[in-house]
Amino acid sequence: MSNVVPPSTSAIATEANAEERPRDLSAIRYYLTKLGGAALSLAMVIVLGFFAFKILPGDPVASIARQRQMTSEQMDLLREQFGLNKPLWQQFIDYLGNVFTLNFGESYVYKTSVASLISQYFWPTILLTGTAAILAIALGLWLGQKAAWRHGSGFDKMVSSTSLVFWSVPTFWLGLILLMVFGGTLQWFPTGGMRSPNPPSDPLGAAADIASHMVLPVITMVAVVYAQYLMVMRSSLIEEMSADYLTTARAKGLRDDLVRRRHAVPNALLPTVTLIFMHLGGLIAGAVTVETIFSWPGLGKLTYEAISGPDLPLLQGTFVVFSAIIIVMNLIADLIYRQLDPRVRRA
Amino acid sequence: MLTPLRTHRLRALAIGAAVACAAITIAPATAFAATPVPEATQGAEASATTFRIATSGFVDSFNPFISIYLLPTNSIRYMYESLVQNSAEDGSPTEGLAASWETDEDGRQWTYTLHKDMKWSDGEPITSADIKYTYEQMMTVPELGTANGNLVSNFDSVEAPDDLTLVINLTEPQASNPGSEIPVVPKHIWEKIEDPATYANDKDVVGSGSFVLKSYKANESIVLDANPNFWRGAPKIDKLQYVYYTNSDAQVQALKAGDVDFVTSLTPTQFAALQNVDGVTTHSGTGRRYHSLSINPGFQTRDGVAFGTGSEALKDVAVRQALRLGTDTKTLLDNVLEGQGVLATSFIPASFPKWTLATDNAAVVGFDPEAAQAKLEGAGWTVGADGIREKAGTKLQLRLLIDAEDTTEQSISEYFVPWMKNIGVGIQVESTDSDTLSAKATAADYDMYFSGWSVNPDPDYQLGINTCFNLPSGADGTGGTSQDGYCNPEFDALYNQQRSELDEGKRQAIVQDMLAMNYTDTVQVATWYANGLEAYRSDRFDGFTLQPAKGGIIANQAGYWGFLTVAPVEGGETSTGQSSNIGLYIVGSVVVLVVIGGILFARNRRRKQADVE
């Protein structure tokens, strides 16, 4: 069977072999370790989220007031409003107190709470990256198992190399090319945003409007990321194919197609599950580029604008949220793996 | 290997997911069938003429007391009329809410007479009490002075003796009209707002301008409705709409596709790319920004404490002048900016011809490397073995900070470095991010860097930040808004003189002298006044008013003229705001194909499985 075991599970494997112990105790211990690790990472992210942006050069007020006709009194007032006149430790205490209530303070630019901005921009990102993730995973896994089953064939070579070409293409470039060809020149799809300037008011029309705005960004995201699912599935299945149980299955007289679908693929899927969850976190973080090209009103674009601001509370907020998503996804990957693979559980 | 039970569960899960996906995608699919052309659902919206402008700007707030970003302040110019407006002709003061005004002899008291029968967009009368209320809020509540506090800093008191008269009493005499640039809000609305400093003011606004804000959806769109009560008369279109495009290349594509009607702030390359597009007209107009090479003359605080890391050599005015003589701004304009601009003389742009330093002023010199070499020679800098000049064992080696993300600055430095080498000055280019750059500029931690400002029609502010009074108060560079660390008592004396000179001709002459003085002192080399590069759907709209009227810009004016007069083209196809239907059909067809394919596939598979099991 596959030896693609995530590093995080190797500790458990040794532990499992060590001694017989009550089954649920080891399970609790496993979950506690994983949860504790995630909580620790999150705590570090929160602390880093403060200091990483505090050591950035420059005075946010000076940047905001750059080339504007302002008196120094006006600038002092802004500094006071942003709480920048307080000593650093005081700002840190305030920040910590706020983060635990999911309050990242008020955005310098939007003059509104970071929490409300993030919750407002969160769902468009989930819609876009969620759709792209489902399609990329489905396409990647499907093509991956086909390619593996016929590995070495022309089909395999073509599918693998195409995906690798897309994978190596810069997202920004691919997005812009699609935008220019299908948006500007052919005018088949809208050139940006999530809705038309005056969207249809009926729900179906509005859904269609959003769907047509999603096409180009989704294609861009899928094209760039499906290769990683394809390659993992392909290598996992190729390894699986040499296993004895497949020979047994064939010997039973099962059709080749069924052997692949019913016996080989489900087992080969195991290592891909963890990777899918790990990649999902990355995919959401990767939304920054795609959302910026297609002016999609999501967290990625919000982050891009926070950087250009620079809007420190907003940057801190998006940084913590993105990091939290990745940490949670990795945690889910660990937990699911344990559920799916009996070897991790066996004790 | 999975147990049969588990495979069944997995399959159930997969089918469930497929059904859910189909449900999500089928909804839009049926929409195509039911409403092939969504315009039908738009009704009245579609018949309204909407002029759509692409934007990437930030919106901090639509509250005129606190908003400081360009996009909202531009919108606020349309929403709230000010007492006095900057004319389209050349930016000089013209009628706003006030029909006329006069000053007392020493320019300390300004009396304004308002137009009769003006109304807010909700029909309430506009009176001098509204103006008095607005100004007094800014004068007394510090938070409400965030945006324009500097404009009322010289106000002593404001009186409204009757509905049509407003009197402003100033502490110091002032030549620039105190009634300009301040948006006036309706008292009957704002006095009821509990905390005006945090009020968002982002829907159903009551205003006095040509358009008032109807709705705002962060990062999606801003809609302004025409105000039928505007005192100059209702606009010829029904709505102005700003549509968000983060990426400027996307804006260009949106204009080509007809998704928007107007784009601004194009790069020369984008501008060229739009020049031969059907239905699109490009426009290059004199902007109100200047671009310059800032030279550190040796910073000091207001109390005379020197600070910063500027080169000793640059404290000698002859060296700074040599840098100017050795710089060919004409070549820079032609090659870096592709000619899309005007050669600069000072920090007052050519779009304000009354004030800008005349090109034939005696102080103005051209590109002259020999003269530059002579200047340096005269200052005691002799050419060393490596071609770099030396004086008392020190090499004439200078740092030039550039913004790593700014291709213009990179291109300029590629020309600048060899030019300086030619006159014996070594340049070390240090590329950094814009925040570091801005921090270093504040702390005077530079020899040279590229700078630029957007300038308002009255030169007072820009002149003021070049006086000794605006030097930083702290030795870390804070507490001041000095433009280039410039300080010359003679300049300051002239500044005070122009500030209270009510005779415009005399004031112009003083300003010319000041600009010439700043030019000779060379704390900066103004390179160019870049043109505003814009493009619009001329197959749908025309009738833009430029500022300045001769060869000016449409967007980003110091006024509201650009979109005030825009009108639909006769017989032109006006926008419906709808995205292309082809896209919808493609999405629909793909979804339908996938669903049908999925059903067939599933049926086929079930049959096969039945054969085996």
PDB file of C-alpha atoms in Angstrom, chain A residues 1 57-58 63-64 66-72 74-75 77-78 81 109-111 120-121 172 176 179-180 183-185 187-192 195-198 200-202 204-205 208-209 211-212 215 245 255 258 261-263 266-267 292-293 295 297 301 304-305 309-310 340, chain B residues 1-2 6 27-28 31-32 38 41-42 58-60 68-69 142-143 145-150 218-220 241 243-247 249-250 253-254 256-257 259 289 435-436 438-439 452-453 456 461-462 479-481 576-580 582-584 586-587 605 608-609 612-613:
ATOM      1  CA  MET A   1       0.000   0.000   0.000  1.00  0.00           C
ATOM      2  CA  PRO A  57       8.697  50.685   8.153  1.00  0.00           C
ATOM      3  CA  GLY A  58       6.790  53.879   7.799  1.00  0.00           C
ATOM      4  CA  SER A  63       1.234  57.201   4.224  1.00  0.00           C
ATOM      5  CA  ILE A  64      -2.462  58.015   4.388  1.00  0.00           C
ATOM      6  CA  ARG A  66       0.892  61.396   1.728  1.00  0.00           C
ATOM      7  CA  GLN A  67       0.659  64.252  -0.754  1.00  0.00           C
ATOM      8  CA  ARG A  68      -2.456  65.569   0.852  1.00  0.00           C
ATOM      9  CA  GLN A  69      -2.978  69.037   2.085  1.00  0.00           C
ATOM     10  CA  MET A  70      -3.000  68.447   5.831  1.00  0.00           C
ATOM     11  CA  THR A  71      -1.722  70.341   8.825  1.00  0.00           C
ATOM     12  CA  SER A  72       0.314  68.531  11.470  1.00  0.00           C
ATOM     13  CA  GLN A  74      -4.841  67.053  11.517  1.00  0.00           C
ATOM     14  CA  MET A  75      -2.211  64.290  11.348  1.00  0.00           C
ATOM     15  CA  LEU A  77      -5.655  63.779  15.351  1.00  0.00           C
ATOM     16  CA  LEU A  78      -5.540  60.806  12.972  1.00  0.00           C
ATOM     17  CA  GLN A  81      -7.892  58.096  16.396  1.00  0.00           C
ATOM     18  CA  VAL A 109      -9.170  53.132   5.436  1.00  0.00           C
ATOM     19  CA  TYR A 110     -12.733  51.845   5.624  1.00  0.00           C
ATOM     20  CA  LYS A 111     -13.482  53.526   8.970  1.00  0.00           C
ATOM     21  CA  GLN A 120     -18.723  40.701   4.545  1.00  0.00           C
ATOM     22  CA  TYR A 121     -15.884  39.654   2.206  1.00  0.00           C
ATOM     23  CA  PHE A 172      -1.564  36.529 -12.875  1.00  0.00           C
ATOM     24  CA  LEU A 176      -4.985  38.490 -17.610  1.00  0.00           C
ATOM     25  CA  LEU A 179      -9.581  38.448 -19.227  1.00  0.00           C
ATOM     26  CA  MET A 180      -8.256  40.069 -22.400  1.00  0.00           C
ATOM     27  CA  GLY A 183     -13.608  39.624 -21.545  1.00  0.00           C
ATOM     28  CA  GLY A 184     -12.217  42.481 -23.614  1.00  0.00           C
ATOM     29  CA  THR A 185     -11.956  41.118 -27.157  1.00  0.00           C
ATOM     30  CA  GLN A 187     -16.841  40.027 -24.801  1.00  0.00           C
ATOM     31  CA  TRP A 188     -18.274  36.672 -23.771  1.00  0.00           C
ATOM     32  CA  PHE A 189     -17.803  37.189 -20.067  1.00  0.00           C
ATOM     33  CA  PRO A 190     -17.809  40.215 -17.756  1.00  0.00           C
ATOM     34  CA  THR A 191     -14.439  41.845 -17.160  1.00  0.00           C
ATOM     35  CA  GLY A 192     -14.608  41.905 -13.389  1.00  0.00           C
ATOM     36  CA  ARG A 195     -22.247  41.306 -10.118  1.00  0.00           C
ATOM     37  CA  SER A 196     -23.144  43.532 -13.042  1.00  0.00           C
ATOM     38  CA  PRO A 197     -23.376  47.222 -12.194  1.00  0.00           C
ATOM     39  CA  ASN A 198     -27.171  46.940 -12.305  1.00  0.00           C
ATOM     40  CA  PRO A 200     -31.237  41.730 -12.394  1.00  0.00           C
ATOM     41  CA  SER A 201     -33.525  41.888  -9.395  1.00  0.00           C
ATOM     42  CA  ASP A 202     -35.093  38.419  -9.676  1.00  0.00           C
ATOM     43  CA  LEU A 204     -32.623  33.465 -10.782  1.00  0.00           C
ATOM     44  CA  GLY A 205     -31.345  36.275 -12.952  1.00  0.00           C
ATOM     45  CA  ALA A 208     -27.046  33.710 -13.464  1.00  0.00           C
ATOM     46  CA  ASP A 209     -25.343  37.069 -13.309  1.00  0.00           C
ATOM     47  CA  ALA A 211     -22.389  32.620 -12.354  1.00  0.00           C
ATOM     48  CA  SER A 212     -21.243  34.412 -15.494  1.00  0.00           C
ATOM     49  CA  VAL A 215     -16.478  31.677 -15.056  1.00  0.00           C
ATOM     50  CA  TYR A 245      -5.082  -7.631  -3.658  1.00  0.00           C
ATOM     51  CA  ARG A 255     -13.553  -6.560 -15.144  1.00  0.00           C
ATOM     52  CA  LEU A 258     -14.361  -2.512 -11.801  1.00  0.00           C
ATOM     53  CA  ARG A 261     -13.054   1.720  -9.487  1.00  0.00           C
ATOM     54  CA  ARG A 262     -14.009  -0.541  -6.639  1.00  0.00           C
ATOM     55  CA  HIS A 263     -10.674  -1.718  -5.333  1.00  0.00           C
ATOM     56  CA  PRO A 266     -10.726   3.966  -2.983  1.00  0.00           C
ATOM     57  CA  ASN A 267      -7.425   2.934  -1.431  1.00  0.00           C
ATOM     58  CA  THR A 292      -7.173  41.112  -7.698  1.00  0.00           C
ATOM     59  CA  ILE A 293      -7.174  40.378 -11.426  1.00  0.00           C
ATOM     60  CA  SER A 295     -11.868  42.543  -9.056  1.00  0.00           C
ATOM     61  CA  PRO A 297     -14.943  41.456  -3.835  1.00  0.00           C
ATOM     62  CA  LYS A 301      -8.830  41.605  -2.752  1.00  0.00           C
ATOM     63  CA  TYR A 304      -4.426  43.409  -1.507  1.00  0.00           C
ATOM     64  CA  GLU A 305      -6.046  46.728  -0.684  1.00  0.00           C
ATOM     65  CA  GLY A 309      -3.185  51.204   2.143  1.00  0.00           C
ATOM     66  CA  PRO A 310      -1.349  50.289   4.256  1.00  0.00           C
ATOM     67  CA  LEU A 340     -10.292   6.960   7.025  1.00  0.00           C
TER      68      LEU A 340
ATOM     69  CA  MET B   1      -9.466  -2.035   1.346  1.00  0.00           C
ATOM     70  CA  LEU B   2     -12.811  -0.468   2.102  1.00  0.00           C
ATOM     71  CA  ARG B   6     -18.128   2.105   3.495  1.00  0.00           C
ATOM     72  CA  ALA B  27     -30.659  27.379 -10.746  1.00  0.00           C
ATOM     73  CA  PRO B  28     -28.778  29.740 -13.049  1.00  0.00           C
ATOM     74  CA  ALA B  31     -32.728  31.296 -15.315  1.00  0.00           C
ATOM     75  CA  PHE B  32     -31.475  31.409 -18.888  1.00  0.00           C
ATOM     76  CA  PRO B  38     -32.430  39.671 -18.102  1.00  0.00           C
ATOM     77  CA  THR B  41     -36.495  42.386 -15.373  1.00  0.00           C
ATOM     78  CA  GLN B  42     -34.792  45.710 -15.239  1.00  0.00           C
ATOM     79  CA  PHE B  58     -10.409  53.508  -1.726  1.00  0.00           C
ATOM     80  CA  VAL B  59     -13.494  54.756   0.031  1.00  0.00           C
ATOM     81  CA  ASP B  60     -12.874  55.743   3.633  1.00  0.00           C
ATOM     82  CA  ILE B  68      -9.646  62.126   2.764  1.00  0.00           C
ATOM     83  CA  TYR B  69      -9.219  59.641  -0.102  1.00  0.00           C
ATOM     84  CA  PRO B 142     -11.543  68.744  16.121  1.00  0.00           C
ATOM     85  CA  GLU B 143     -12.786  65.397  14.691  1.00  0.00           C
ATOM     86  CA  GLY B 145     -11.728  69.065  10.974  1.00  0.00           C
ATOM     87  CA  THR B 146     -10.048  65.810   9.893  1.00  0.00           C
ATOM     88  CA  ALA B 147     -10.620  66.408   6.211  1.00  0.00           C
ATOM     89  CA  ASN B 148     -10.536  70.148   5.697  1.00  0.00           C
ATOM     90  CA  GLY B 149      -9.506  71.633   9.025  1.00  0.00           C
ATOM     91  CA  ASN B 150      -6.612  73.428   7.333  1.00  0.00           C
ATOM     92  CA  ALA B 218     -17.956  48.500  -0.753  1.00  0.00           C
ATOM     93  CA  ASN B 219     -15.666  47.302  -3.547  1.00  0.00           C
ATOM     94  CA  GLU B 220     -18.548  46.856  -5.969  1.00  0.00           C
ATOM     95  CA  GLN B 241     -21.959  54.992 -11.288  1.00  0.00           C
ATOM     96  CA  VAL B 243     -17.661  50.420 -10.853  1.00  0.00           C
ATOM     97  CA  TYR B 244     -14.748  48.716  -9.104  1.00  0.00           C
ATOM     98  CA  TYR B 245     -11.816  47.246 -10.974  1.00  0.00           C
ATOM     99  CA  THR B 246      -8.814  46.499  -8.794  1.00  0.00           C
ATOM    100  CA  ASN B 247      -6.558  46.075 -11.754  1.00  0.00           C
ATOM    101  CA  ASP B 249      -5.573  46.374 -17.165  1.00  0.00           C
ATOM    102  CA  ALA B 250      -9.014  45.031 -16.307  1.00  0.00           C
ATOM    103  CA  GLN B 253     -10.651  45.570 -21.022  1.00  0.00           C
ATOM    104  CA  ALA B 254     -13.905  46.695 -19.382  1.00  0.00           C
ATOM    105  CA  LYS B 256     -13.228  47.822 -24.649  1.00  0.00           C
ATOM    106  CA  ALA B 257     -16.029  45.418 -23.784  1.00  0.00           C
ATOM    107  CA  ASP B 259     -18.782  47.258 -19.362  1.00  0.00           C
ATOM    108  CA  ARG B 289       0.184  67.030 -10.493  1.00  0.00           C
ATOM    109  CA  ASP B 435       6.579  52.932   2.835  1.00  0.00           C
ATOM    110  CA  THR B 436      10.286  52.832   3.572  1.00  0.00           C
ATOM    111  CA  SER B 438       8.132  57.741   2.697  1.00  0.00           C
ATOM    112  CA  ALA B 439       9.633  57.088   6.157  1.00  0.00           C
ATOM    113  CA  GLY B 452       5.122  64.728  -6.510  1.00  0.00           C
ATOM    114  CA  TRP B 453       1.920  66.354  -5.311  1.00  0.00           C
ATOM    115  CA  ASN B 456      -5.103  72.911  -5.896  1.00  0.00           C
ATOM    116  CA  TYR B 461      -0.994  75.814   0.485  1.00  0.00           C
ATOM    117  CA  GLN B 462       1.806  74.558  -1.776  1.00  0.00           C
ATOM    118  CA  GLY B 479       5.421  67.696  13.302  1.00  0.00           C
ATOM    119  CA  GLY B 480       5.645  69.452   9.965  1.00  0.00           C
ATOM    120  CA  THR B 481       4.564  69.119   6.368  1.00  0.00           C
ATOM    121  CA  THR B 576     -27.981  48.616 -19.798  1.00  0.00           C
ATOM    122  CA  GLY B 577     -25.413  47.630 -17.257  1.00  0.00           C
ATOM    123  CA  GLN B 578     -25.810  44.041 -18.329  1.00  0.00           C
ATOM    124  CA  SER B 579     -22.954  41.670 -18.897  1.00  0.00           C
ATOM    125  CA  SER B 580     -22.694  39.954 -22.228  1.00  0.00           C
ATOM    126  CA  ILE B 582     -23.060  35.172 -24.773  1.00  0.00           C
ATOM    127  CA  GLY B 583     -21.370  34.392 -21.460  1.00  0.00           C
ATOM    128  CA  LEU B 584     -24.689  33.472 -19.927  1.00  0.00           C
ATOM    129  CA  ILE B 586     -22.191  29.485 -22.626  1.00  0.00           C
ATOM    130  CA  VAL B 587     -22.514  28.946 -18.883  1.00  0.00           C
ATOM    131  CA  ARG B 605     -23.049   2.798 -15.005  1.00  0.00           C
ATOM    132  CA  LYS B 608     -23.180  -2.136 -16.054  1.00  0.00           C
ATOM    133  CA  GLN B 609     -23.039  -2.717 -12.356  1.00  0.00           C
ATOM    134  CA  VAL B 612     -21.727  -7.743 -12.756  1.00  0.00           C
ATOM    135  CA  GLU B 613     -23.176  -7.920  -9.301  1.00  0.00           C
TER     136      GLU B 613
END
